[in-house]
Amino acid sequence: VEGFNFSTELSVRFAETDAQGVAHNANYLIWFEVARIEYLARYAGGYKSIQESGFEALTTESHVRYLAPIHFDDRLTIHTRCHDVRGARFRYEYVVERAGRIVADGWTQHAVVDRETMRPTRVPGFFAEAVASAERPGAG
Amino acid sequence: VEGFNFSTELSVRFAETDAQGVAHNANYLIWFEVARIEYLARYAGGYKSIQESGFEALTTESHVRYLAPIHFDDRLTIHTRCHDVRGARFRYEYVVERAGRIVADGWTQHAVVDRETMRPTRVPGFFAEAVASAERPGAG
Amino acid sequence: VEGFNFSTELSVRFAETDAQGVAHNANYLIWFEVARIEYLARYAGGYKSIQESGFEALTTESHVRYLAPIHFDDRLTIHTRCHDVRGARFRYEYVVERAGRIVADGWTQHAVVDRETMRPTRVPGFFAEAVASAERPGAG
Amino acid sequence: VEGFNFSTELSVRFAETDAQGVAHNANYLIWFEVARIEYLARYAGGYKSIQESGFEALTTESHVRYLAPIHFDDRLTIHTRCHDVRGARFRYEYVVERAGRIVADGWTQHAVVDRETMRPTRVPGFFAEAVASAERPGAG
């Protein structure tokens, strides 16, 4: 998908389906998180390195568009990018692709807080730099 | 909460927490669904009556704002309303309150499909009427 | 159910179903936990009071028998008892009833640890006494 | 692990943790299912081929031993074998390994039913043969 340098793959688990025979809508947020965490692992030393630096990243908003039903065992590619890093905030965007077709998309908004005080704090420099480098056109 | 005639209550399950010590962001969509289903049971004969009428309601979009951390065993009130019923579509809005304070809100967009063909179909009359009646100012 | 002084009720959530059209097998452990936590709230000051006393209760073993399919919106009664409190260990037993019929049962085994060291420690006296009192024949 | 010809790997998702900072006990049953489904895909044409043959496999019993805490992002190997195929029943056994150490084990019991009648029916021949072949000492 154009504009995305990173993607991760996963297969839909049987436990993620519901009695409509499709993946339940809440699981998309879990897949977004899986993708986000792999992104952090690839570019920014991992979620644990953020925590160990004394920060915590909170999810403050989420949005999903369910464009086509997703079924058990479907192989999904989650295209992921981070952008709009400013102050204490950053945003991830996701496009979910199955066999070349976009079946969902969405975004999550995040805030960095100090682990001790849980107060908003500027996105740490190492993270902002890692994102800038990862999101350069052509990187990935 | 003003403008909402219906609400349902639930307690946060331990299984719904994560290692940040708060309720995981995906569970809010499950709570919204619990509230939506109780709304349907109260006003429209229940989700099963929709299915038995030959319809299925799909979730096509979701949005959540996480305004304050929610913890294990918190007692939540989910204020819920349905509106904007038009054509094959309708929308639910939610406000999550804890001890008089709003800690989250969001909405979900839905489409009615024919259970056989899975094609969009006009919201059934009994449902549109039930919603109109439920959402009259002062009903509830 | 004979031999059980405590029970709690819940309705099966749509998100707990799977593409077989029944409640997914992993959710039974979540329902057991919901029941266990309500038992603790009723008799022993709640799970939080255990934690605040400096203890943590770990689940060390679980067993479930799925006796009949459970469906969306089924109203379940989870009969729950705690017994076999000895040393650092205690066990909960569960019987799941729907409309007068037993549809599942199971047990979970637990160990008390010190929250600081995470090493097994004797079940605290207040908890052992609360359980003994709750499980007297005829209590409840 | 000796006696197991098949294994699958997965990483613990953040959404699978709870406020004790460890993977929640119900998720082990989901991991077992992930492993079972990959086993079926490798040896028996996949779960879908069982369904398309007119059968459904139900979980009738589960057992888990939690031997050591499992944390976010832990890389787990789920060793899996199927045995004791008789009549309408079969059993899977699981050993969960992390960095060379066994951190959990368990088993699940299953029954094959006819998809139409939901009545128990003999394990289909192609499945029994696939399991016998997969479980020969040294296969895998």
Coordinates of C-alpha atoms in Angstrom, one line a residue:
Chain A
V1 CA 0.0 0.0 0.0
E2 CA 1.5 3.3 -1.1
G3 CA 2.8 5.5 1.7
F4 CA 3.4 2.7 4.1
N5 CA 7.0 1.4 4.7
F6 CA 6.1 -1.2 7.3
S7 CA 3.7 -4.2 7.4
T8 CA 3.2 -7.2 9.5
E9 CA 1.2 -10.4 8.8
L10 CA -1.1 -12.5 10.9
S11 CA -3.8 -15.2 10.5
V12 CA -7.2 -14.8 12.0
R13 CA -7.6 -17.0 15.0
F14 CA -10.7 -19.1 15.5
A15 CA -11.2 -17.5 18.9
E16 CA -11.4 -14.1 17.1
T17 CA -14.5 -15.1 15.2
D18 CA -18.1 -14.6 16.5
A19 CA -21.5 -16.2 15.8
Q20 CA -21.9 -14.1 12.7
G21 CA -19.1 -16.2 11.3
V22 CA -16.7 -13.3 10.9
A23 CA -13.9 -11.7 13.0
H24 CA -15.4 -9.8 15.9
N25 CA -15.0 -6.0 15.5
A26 CA -13.0 -5.6 18.8
N27 CA -10.2 -7.8 17.5
Y28 CA -9.2 -5.2 14.9
L29 CA -7.9 -3.1 17.7
I30 CA -5.8 -6.0 19.0
W31 CA -4.4 -6.6 15.5
F32 CA -3.5 -2.8 15.2
E33 CA -1.7 -3.2 18.6
V34 CA 0.2 -6.3 17.4
A35 CA 1.3 -4.3 14.3
R36 CA 2.2 -1.2 16.4
I37 CA 4.3 -3.3 18.7
E38 CA 6.2 -4.9 15.8
Y39 CA 6.8 -1.5 14.4
L40 CA 8.2 -0.4 17.7
A41 CA 10.4 -3.5 17.8
R42 CA 11.7 -2.9 14.3
Y43 CA 12.4 0.8 14.6
A44 CA 12.5 2.1 18.2
G45 CA 14.0 -0.7 20.3
G46 CA 10.6 -2.1 21.2
Y47 CA 7.8 -1.1 23.6
K48 CA 9.9 -2.3 26.5
S49 CA 12.6 0.2 25.7
I50 CA 10.0 3.0 25.9
Q51 CA 8.9 1.7 29.3
E52 CA 12.5 1.3 30.5
S53 CA 13.2 4.9 29.5
G54 CA 10.6 5.9 32.1
F55 CA 7.7 6.5 29.7
E56 CA 4.4 4.8 29.0
A57 CA 2.3 5.2 25.8
L58 CA -1.4 5.4 26.3
T59 CA -4.1 4.9 23.7
T60 CA -6.3 8.0 23.7
E61 CA -8.5 7.4 20.7
S62 CA -9.2 4.7 18.1
H63 CA -11.1 4.5 14.9
V64 CA -11.8 1.5 12.6
R65 CA -13.6 1.1 9.3
Y66 CA -14.8 -2.4 8.6
L67 CA -14.8 -2.5 4.8
A68 CA -15.4 -6.2 4.1
P69 CA -16.0 -9.2 6.4
I70 CA -12.9 -11.0 7.6
H71 CA -13.1 -14.8 8.3
F72 CA -11.3 -17.4 10.3
D73 CA -7.8 -18.3 9.0
D74 CA -7.7 -15.3 6.6
R75 CA -4.2 -14.2 6.1
L76 CA -4.0 -10.4 6.8
T77 CA -1.3 -7.9 6.1
I78 CA -1.4 -4.9 8.4
H79 CA 0.3 -1.9 6.8
T80 CA 1.3 0.5 9.6
R81 CA 2.8 3.9 9.8
C82 CA 3.4 6.4 12.6
H83 CA 3.1 10.1 12.0
D84 CA 2.1 13.4 13.4
V85 CA 4.5 13.1 16.3
R86 CA 4.1 16.4 18.2
G87 CA 4.4 17.4 21.8
A88 CA 3.2 14.4 23.9
R89 CA 1.2 12.8 21.1
F90 CA 1.6 10.6 18.1
R91 CA -0.7 8.7 15.8
Y92 CA -0.6 5.4 14.0
E93 CA -2.5 4.6 10.8
Y94 CA -3.3 1.1 9.6
V95 CA -4.5 -0.5 6.4
V96 CA -5.6 -4.2 6.5
E97 CA -5.1 -6.0 3.3
R98 CA -6.2 -9.5 2.3
A99 CA -5.1 -11.0 -1.0
G100 CA -4.5 -7.6 -2.5
R101 CA -7.8 -6.1 -1.3
I102 CA -8.2 -3.6 1.4
V103 CA -10.7 -5.0 4.0
A104 CA -10.3 -2.5 6.8
D105 CA -8.4 0.6 7.9
G106 CA -8.2 2.8 11.0
W107 CA -6.0 4.8 13.2
T108 CA -5.1 5.1 16.9
Q109 CA -4.0 8.2 18.7
H110 CA -1.5 8.0 21.6
A111 CA -0.1 10.1 24.4
V112 CA 3.2 9.7 26.1
V113 CA 3.2 9.9 29.9
D114 CA 5.8 9.8 32.6
R115 CA 5.6 6.4 34.2
E116 CA 5.9 7.8 37.7
T117 CA 3.5 10.7 37.5
M118 CA 1.3 9.5 34.6
R119 CA 1.4 13.1 33.4
P120 CA 1.8 13.9 29.7
T121 CA 5.4 14.4 28.7
R122 CA 7.1 15.2 25.4
V123 CA 7.6 12.2 23.1
P124 CA 11.2 11.1 23.9
G125 CA 13.8 12.2 21.3
F126 CA 14.9 8.6 20.5
F127 CA 11.4 7.7 19.6
A128 CA 10.7 10.8 17.4
E129 CA 14.0 10.2 15.6
A130 CA 13.3 6.6 15.0
V131 CA 9.9 7.4 13.6
A132 CA 11.2 10.2 11.4
S133 CA 13.8 7.7 10.0
A134 CA 11.3 4.9 9.5
E135 CA 8.8 7.1 7.7
R136 CA 11.2 8.7 5.2
P137 CA 9.8 8.0 1.8
G138 CA 11.4 4.8 0.5
A139 CA 12.6 3.5 4.0
G140 CA 11.3 0.2 5.2
Chain B
V1 CA -26.1 12.2 30.8
E2 CA -28.4 14.6 28.9
G3 CA -29.8 13.4 25.6
F4 CA -29.6 9.8 26.5
N5 CA -32.7 7.8 27.6
F6 CA -31.0 4.5 28.1
S7 CA -28.1 3.2 30.1
T8 CA -26.7 -0.1 31.3
E9 CA -24.2 -0.9 34.0
L10 CA -21.3 -3.3 34.1
S11 CA -18.2 -4.0 36.2
V12 CA -14.8 -4.2 34.7
R13 CA -13.6 -7.8 34.7
F14 CA -10.1 -8.7 35.7
A15 CA -9.6 -10.4 32.4
E16 CA -10.3 -7.1 30.7
T17 CA -7.2 -5.4 32.2
D18 CA -3.8 -5.4 30.7
A19 CA -0.2 -5.1 32.0
Q20 CA -0.6 -1.3 32.2
G21 CA -3.0 -2.0 35.0
V22 CA -6.0 -0.5 33.1
A23 CA -8.8 -1.9 31.0
H24 CA -7.4 -2.8 27.5
N25 CA -8.6 -0.4 24.7
A26 CA -10.3 -3.2 22.7
N27 CA -12.8 -4.0 25.5
Y28 CA -14.6 -0.7 25.1
L29 CA -16.0 -2.0 21.9
I30 CA -17.2 -5.1 23.7
W31 CA -18.9 -3.0 26.3
F32 CA -20.5 -0.8 23.6
E33 CA -21.9 -4.1 22.1
V34 CA -23.2 -5.2 25.5
A35 CA -25.0 -1.9 25.8
R36 CA -26.3 -2.0 22.3
I37 CA -27.7 -5.5 22.8
E38 CA -29.4 -4.5 26.0
Y39 CA -30.9 -1.5 24.2
L40 CA -32.2 -3.8 21.4
A41 CA -33.6 -6.1 24.1
R42 CA -35.4 -3.3 25.8
Y43 CA -36.9 -1.5 22.8
A44 CA -36.8 -3.7 19.7
G45 CA -37.4 -7.3 20.7
G46 CA -33.7 -8.1 21.0
Y47 CA -31.0 -8.9 18.5
K48 CA -32.5 -12.3 18.0
S49 CA -35.7 -10.8 16.7
I50 CA -33.7 -8.9 14.1
Q51 CA -32.0 -12.1 13.0
E52 CA -35.3 -14.0 13.0
S53 CA -36.8 -11.3 10.8
G54 CA -34.2 -12.3 8.2
F55 CA -31.8 -9.4 8.8
E56 CA -28.3 -9.1 10.1
A57 CA -26.8 -6.0 11.5
L58 CA -23.1 -5.4 10.7
T59 CA -20.7 -3.1 12.4
T60 CA -19.1 -0.9 9.7
E61 CA -17.2 1.7 11.7
S62 CA -16.2 2.3 15.3
H63 CA -14.7 5.2 17.2
V64 CA -13.6 5.4 20.8
R65 CA -12.2 8.2 22.9
Y66 CA -10.4 7.0 26.0
L67 CA -10.7 10.0 28.3
A68 CA -9.5 8.6 31.7
P69 CA -8.0 5.3 32.7
I70 CA -10.5 2.6 33.7
H71 CA -9.5 0.0 36.2
F72 CA -10.4 -3.5 37.4
D73 CA -13.8 -3.6 39.2
D74 CA -14.7 -0.1 38.2
R75 CA -18.5 0.2 38.0
L76 CA -19.4 1.8 34.7
T77 CA -22.6 3.2 33.3
I78 CA -22.8 3.0 29.5
H79 CA -25.3 5.6 28.3
T80 CA -26.5 4.6 24.8
R81 CA -28.6 6.0 22.1
C82 CA -29.4 5.1 18.5
H83 CA -30.0 7.7 15.9
D84 CA -29.5 8.6 12.3
V85 CA -31.5 5.7 11.1
R86 CA -31.6 6.1 7.3
G87 CA -31.7 3.7 4.4
A88 CA -29.7 0.6 5.4
R89 CA -27.8 2.4 8.1
F90 CA -28.0 3.4 11.8
R91 CA -25.6 4.7 14.4
Y92 CA -25.2 4.2 18.1
E93 CA -23.5 6.7 20.4
Y94 CA -22.1 5.9 23.8
V95 CA -20.9 7.8 26.9
V96 CA -19.1 5.8 29.6
E97 CA -19.6 7.3 33.1
R98 CA -17.9 6.3 36.3
A99 CA -19.0 7.8 39.6
G100 CA -20.5 10.8 37.8
R101 CA -17.4 11.5 35.6
I102 CA -17.3 10.7 31.9
V103 CA -14.3 8.5 31.3
A104 CA -14.9 7.5 27.6
D105 CA -17.2 8.0 24.7
G106 CA -17.6 6.7 21.2
W107 CA -19.9 5.6 18.4
T108 CA -20.5 2.7 16.1
Q109 CA -22.0 2.7 12.6
H110 CA -24.0 -0.2 11.4
A111 CA -25.6 -1.5 8.2
V112 CA -28.5 -3.9 7.9
V113 CA -28.1 -6.7 5.4
D114 CA -30.4 -9.5 4.3
R115 CA -29.2 -12.7 6.0
E116 CA -29.5 -14.7 2.9
T117 CA -27.8 -12.4 0.4
M118 CA -25.7 -10.3 2.8
R119 CA -26.7 -7.3 0.7
P120 CA -27.6 -4.0 2.3
T121 CA -31.3 -3.7 2.8
R122 CA -33.5 -1.0 4.3
V123 CA -33.7 -0.9 8.1
P124 CA -36.8 -2.9 8.9
G125 CA -39.8 -0.8 9.9
F126 CA -40.3 -2.3 13.3
F127 CA -36.8 -1.4 14.2
A128 CA -37.0 2.2 12.9
E129 CA -40.2 2.7 14.8
A130 CA -38.8 1.2 18.0
V131 CA -35.8 3.5 17.8
A132 CA -38.0 6.6 17.1
S133 CA -40.1 5.7 20.1
A134 CA -37.2 5.0 22.4
E135 CA -35.4 8.2 21.4
R136 CA -38.3 10.6 21.9
P137 CA -37.1 13.3 24.4
G138 CA -38.2 12.1 27.8
A139 CA -38.7 8.5 26.9
G140 CA -36.6 5.8 28.7
Chain C
V1 CA -26.9 -27.0 43.1
E2 CA -26.3 -29.0 46.3
G3 CA -23.2 -28.2 48.2
F4 CA -22.8 -24.7 46.9
N5 CA -23.8 -21.7 49.0
F6 CA -22.9 -19.1 46.5
S7 CA -23.8 -18.3 42.9
T8 CA -23.6 -15.5 40.5
E9 CA -25.4 -14.8 37.2
L10 CA -24.3 -13.5 33.8
S11 CA -25.5 -13.4 30.2
V12 CA -23.3 -14.6 27.4
R13 CA -22.0 -11.7 25.4
F14 CA -22.0 -11.8 21.6
A15 CA -18.3 -11.2 21.6
E16 CA -17.9 -14.4 23.5
T17 CA -19.3 -16.5 20.7
D18 CA -17.3 -18.0 17.9
A19 CA -18.0 -19.1 14.3
Q20 CA -19.4 -22.4 15.6
G21 CA -22.2 -20.3 16.9
V22 CA -21.4 -21.2 20.6
A23 CA -19.5 -19.6 23.4
H24 CA -15.8 -20.1 22.8
N25 CA -14.2 -22.5 25.3
A26 CA -11.7 -20.0 26.7
N27 CA -14.4 -17.7 28.0
Y28 CA -15.5 -20.3 30.6
L29 CA -12.3 -19.5 32.5
I30 CA -13.2 -15.8 32.4
W31 CA -16.7 -16.6 33.8
F32 CA -15.1 -18.7 36.5
E33 CA -13.0 -15.7 37.4
V34 CA -16.0 -13.3 37.4
A35 CA -17.7 -15.7 39.8
R36 CA -14.5 -16.1 42.0
I37 CA -14.1 -12.4 42.2
E38 CA -17.7 -11.9 43.3
Y39 CA -17.3 -14.6 45.9
L40 CA -14.2 -12.8 47.2
A41 CA -16.2 -9.5 47.3
R42 CA -19.1 -11.1 49.2
Y43 CA -17.0 -13.0 51.8
A44 CA -13.4 -11.9 52.0
G45 CA -13.4 -8.1 51.4
G46 CA -12.7 -8.5 47.7
Y47 CA -9.7 -9.3 45.6
K48 CA -8.3 -5.8 46.2
S49 CA -8.2 -6.5 50.0
I50 CA -6.1 -9.5 49.3
Q51 CA -3.7 -7.4 47.2
E52 CA -3.7 -4.6 49.8
S53 CA -2.7 -7.2 52.5
G54 CA 0.5 -7.8 50.5
F55 CA -0.6 -11.0 48.8
E56 CA -1.3 -12.0 45.2
A57 CA -3.3 -15.1 44.2
L58 CA -2.1 -16.9 41.2
T59 CA -4.0 -19.4 39.1
T60 CA -1.9 -22.6 38.9
E61 CA -4.2 -25.0 37.2
S62 CA -7.6 -25.0 35.5
H63 CA -10.0 -27.6 34.3
V64 CA -13.3 -27.3 32.4
R65 CA -15.8 -29.8 31.2
Y66 CA -18.1 -28.5 28.4
L67 CA -21.2 -30.5 28.8
A68 CA -23.6 -28.8 26.5
P69 CA -23.2 -26.0 24.0
I70 CA -23.8 -22.5 25.4
H71 CA -25.2 -19.7 23.1
F72 CA -25.3 -16.0 22.8
D73 CA -27.5 -14.3 25.4
D74 CA -27.9 -17.5 27.5
R75 CA -28.5 -16.6 31.1
L76 CA -26.0 -18.6 33.2
T77 CA -25.8 -19.2 36.9
I78 CA -22.3 -20.0 38.1
H79 CA -22.4 -21.9 41.3
T80 CA -19.0 -21.4 43.1
R81 CA -17.3 -22.8 46.2
C82 CA -13.9 -22.5 47.6
H83 CA -12.4 -25.4 49.5
D84 CA -9.2 -27.3 50.2
V85 CA -7.5 -24.3 51.7
R86 CA -4.1 -25.6 52.9
G87 CA -0.7 -24.1 53.1
A88 CA -0.3 -21.6 50.3
R89 CA -3.0 -23.2 48.2
F90 CA -6.8 -23.2 47.7
R91 CA -9.2 -24.5 45.1
Y92 CA -12.4 -23.2 43.6
E93 CA -15.1 -25.4 42.1
Y94 CA -17.7 -24.2 39.6
V95 CA -21.0 -25.6 38.2
V96 CA -22.6 -23.7 35.3
E97 CA -26.3 -24.0 35.1
R98 CA -28.7 -22.8 32.5
A99 CA -32.5 -23.1 33.0
G100 CA -32.1 -25.8 35.6
R101 CA -29.7 -27.9 33.6
I102 CA -25.9 -28.2 34.2
V103 CA -24.1 -27.2 31.0
A104 CA -20.5 -27.1 32.3
D105 CA -18.4 -27.5 35.4
G106 CA -14.7 -27.1 36.4
W107 CA -12.2 -26.1 39.0
T108 CA -9.3 -23.8 39.3
Q109 CA -6.3 -24.2 41.7
H110 CA -4.6 -21.2 43.2
A111 CA -1.5 -20.3 45.1
V112 CA -0.9 -17.3 47.4
V113 CA 2.3 -15.5 46.9
D114 CA 3.9 -12.5 48.6
R115 CA 3.5 -9.5 46.3
E116 CA 7.0 -8.4 46.8
T117 CA 8.9 -11.6 46.5
M118 CA 6.4 -13.6 44.4
R119 CA 7.2 -16.6 46.6
P120 CA 4.5 -18.9 48.0
T121 CA 3.2 -17.9 51.3
R122 CA 0.6 -19.3 53.7
V123 CA -3.0 -18.4 52.8
P124 CA -3.7 -15.3 55.0
G125 CA -5.8 -16.0 58.1
F126 CA -8.6 -13.6 57.3
F127 CA -9.1 -15.4 54.0
A128 CA -9.0 -18.9 55.4
E129 CA -11.6 -17.8 58.1
A130 CA -13.8 -16.1 55.5
V131 CA -13.9 -19.2 53.4
A132 CA -14.5 -21.5 56.4
S133 CA -17.5 -19.4 57.3
A134 CA -18.8 -19.1 53.8
E135 CA -18.6 -22.8 53.2
R136 CA -20.4 -23.9 56.4
P137 CA -23.3 -26.1 55.3
G138 CA -26.3 -23.8 55.1
A139 CA -24.4 -20.6 54.9
G140 CA -24.8 -18.4 51.8
Chain D
V1 CA 10.2 -31.9 23.8
E2 CA 10.5 -35.6 23.6
G3 CA 7.4 -37.4 22.2
F4 CA 6.2 -34.4 20.2
N5 CA 6.7 -34.2 16.5
F6 CA 5.0 -30.9 15.9
S7 CA 5.4 -27.4 17.4
T8 CA 4.3 -23.9 16.6
E9 CA 5.6 -20.5 17.8
L10 CA 3.9 -17.4 18.9
S11 CA 4.6 -14.2 20.8
V12 CA 2.5 -13.1 23.7
R13 CA 0.3 -10.1 22.7
F14 CA 0.0 -7.1 25.0
A15 CA -3.8 -7.6 24.9
E16 CA -3.2 -11.0 26.4
T17 CA -1.7 -9.7 29.6
D18 CA -3.7 -8.7 32.7
A19 CA -3.2 -6.3 35.6
Q20 CA -1.0 -8.9 37.4
G21 CA 1.5 -8.2 34.6
V22 CA 1.3 -11.7 33.2
A23 CA -0.6 -13.5 30.4
H24 CA -4.2 -14.1 31.6
N25 CA -5.0 -17.7 32.2
A26 CA -7.8 -17.9 29.6
N27 CA -5.4 -17.2 26.8
Y28 CA -3.6 -20.4 27.1
L29 CA -6.7 -22.1 25.7
I30 CA -6.5 -19.8 22.8
W31 CA -2.9 -20.6 22.2
F32 CA -3.7 -24.3 22.4
E33 CA -6.3 -23.8 19.7
V34 CA -3.9 -21.9 17.5
A35 CA -1.5 -24.8 17.8
R36 CA -4.2 -27.4 17.2
I37 CA -5.3 -25.5 14.0
E38 CA -1.8 -25.3 12.7
Y39 CA -1.4 -29.0 13.4
L40 CA -4.6 -29.7 11.4
A41 CA -3.4 -27.5 8.6
R42 CA -0.1 -29.3 8.4
Y43 CA -1.4 -32.9 8.6
A44 CA -5.1 -33.1 7.9
G45 CA -6.0 -30.6 5.3
G46 CA -7.0 -28.0 7.9
Y47 CA -9.9 -27.4 10.1
K48 CA -11.9 -26.2 7.1
S49 CA -11.5 -29.6 5.4
I50 CA -13.0 -31.2 8.5
Q51 CA -15.9 -28.9 8.3
E52 CA -16.3 -29.3 4.5
S53 CA -16.4 -33.1 5.0
G54 CA -19.6 -32.5 7.0
F55 CA -18.0 -32.7 10.5
E56 CA -17.6 -30.4 13.3
A57 CA -15.0 -30.9 16.2
L58 CA -16.2 -29.8 19.6
T59 CA -14.1 -29.1 22.6
T60 CA -15.5 -31.2 25.5
E61 CA -12.9 -30.8 28.2
S62 CA -9.7 -28.7 28.8
H63 CA -7.0 -28.7 31.4
V64 CA -4.1 -26.3 31.9
R65 CA -1.2 -26.2 34.3
Y66 CA 0.4 -22.8 34.7
L67 CA 3.9 -23.7 35.8
A68 CA 5.7 -20.3 35.5
P69 CA 4.4 -16.8 34.8
I70 CA 4.4 -15.8 31.1
H71 CA 4.9 -12.2 30.1
F72 CA 4.2 -9.8 27.3
D73 CA 6.3 -10.4 24.2
D74 CA 7.6 -13.8 25.5
R75 CA 8.3 -16.1 22.6
L76 CA 6.6 -19.4 23.2
T77 CA 6.9 -22.7 21.5
I78 CA 3.7 -24.8 21.7
H79 CA 4.6 -28.5 21.3
T80 CA 1.4 -30.3 20.3
R81 CA 0.4 -33.9 19.7
C82 CA -2.9 -35.6 19.0
H83 CA -3.5 -39.1 20.3
D84 CA -6.1 -41.4 21.7
V85 CA -8.3 -41.2 18.6
R86 CA -11.2 -43.6 19.4
G87 CA -14.8 -43.6 18.3
A88 CA -16.0 -40.1 18.1
R89 CA -13.2 -38.7 20.4
F90 CA -9.6 -37.5 20.2
R91 CA -7.3 -35.7 22.5
Y92 CA -4.6 -33.1 22.1
E93 CA -1.7 -32.5 24.4
Y94 CA 0.4 -29.4 24.7
V95 CA 3.6 -28.4 26.3
V96 CA 4.5 -24.7 26.3
E97 CA 8.2 -23.9 26.2
R98 CA 10.0 -20.6 26.6
A99 CA 13.8 -20.4 26.1
G100 CA 14.2 -24.1 26.8
R101 CA 12.1 -24.2 29.9
I102 CA 8.6 -25.7 30.2
V103 CA 6.3 -22.9 31.5
A104 CA 2.8 -24.6 31.0
D105 CA 1.2 -27.8 29.8
G106 CA -2.3 -29.1 29.2
W107 CA -4.7 -31.1 27.1
T108 CA -8.0 -30.7 25.4
Q109 CA -10.5 -33.4 24.7
H110 CA -12.7 -33.3 21.5
A111 CA -15.7 -35.0 20.0
V112 CA -16.6 -35.2 16.3
V113 CA -20.2 -34.5 15.5
D114 CA -22.2 -34.5 12.3
R115 CA -22.6 -30.8 11.2
E116 CA -26.2 -31.3 10.4
T117 CA -27.4 -33.3 13.4
M118 CA -24.7 -32.2 15.9
R119 CA -24.7 -35.9 17.1
P120 CA -21.5 -37.7 17.8
T121 CA -20.1 -39.5 14.9
R122 CA -17.0 -41.7 14.3
V123 CA -13.8 -39.7 13.7
P124 CA -13.5 -39.5 9.9
G125 CA -11.0 -42.0 8.4
F126 CA -8.9 -39.4 6.7
F127 CA -8.4 -37.6 10.0
A128 CA -7.5 -40.8 12.0
E129 CA -5.0 -41.8 9.3
A130 CA -3.4 -38.3 9.2
V131 CA -3.0 -38.3 12.9
A132 CA -1.5 -41.9 12.9
S133 CA 1.0 -40.8 10.3
A134 CA 1.9 -37.5 12.0
E135 CA 2.3 -39.2 15.4
R136 CA 4.6 -42.0 14.2
P137 CA 7.9 -41.8 16.2
G138 CA 10.3 -39.7 14.2
A139 CA 7.7 -38.1 12.0
G140 CA 7.3 -34.3 12.0

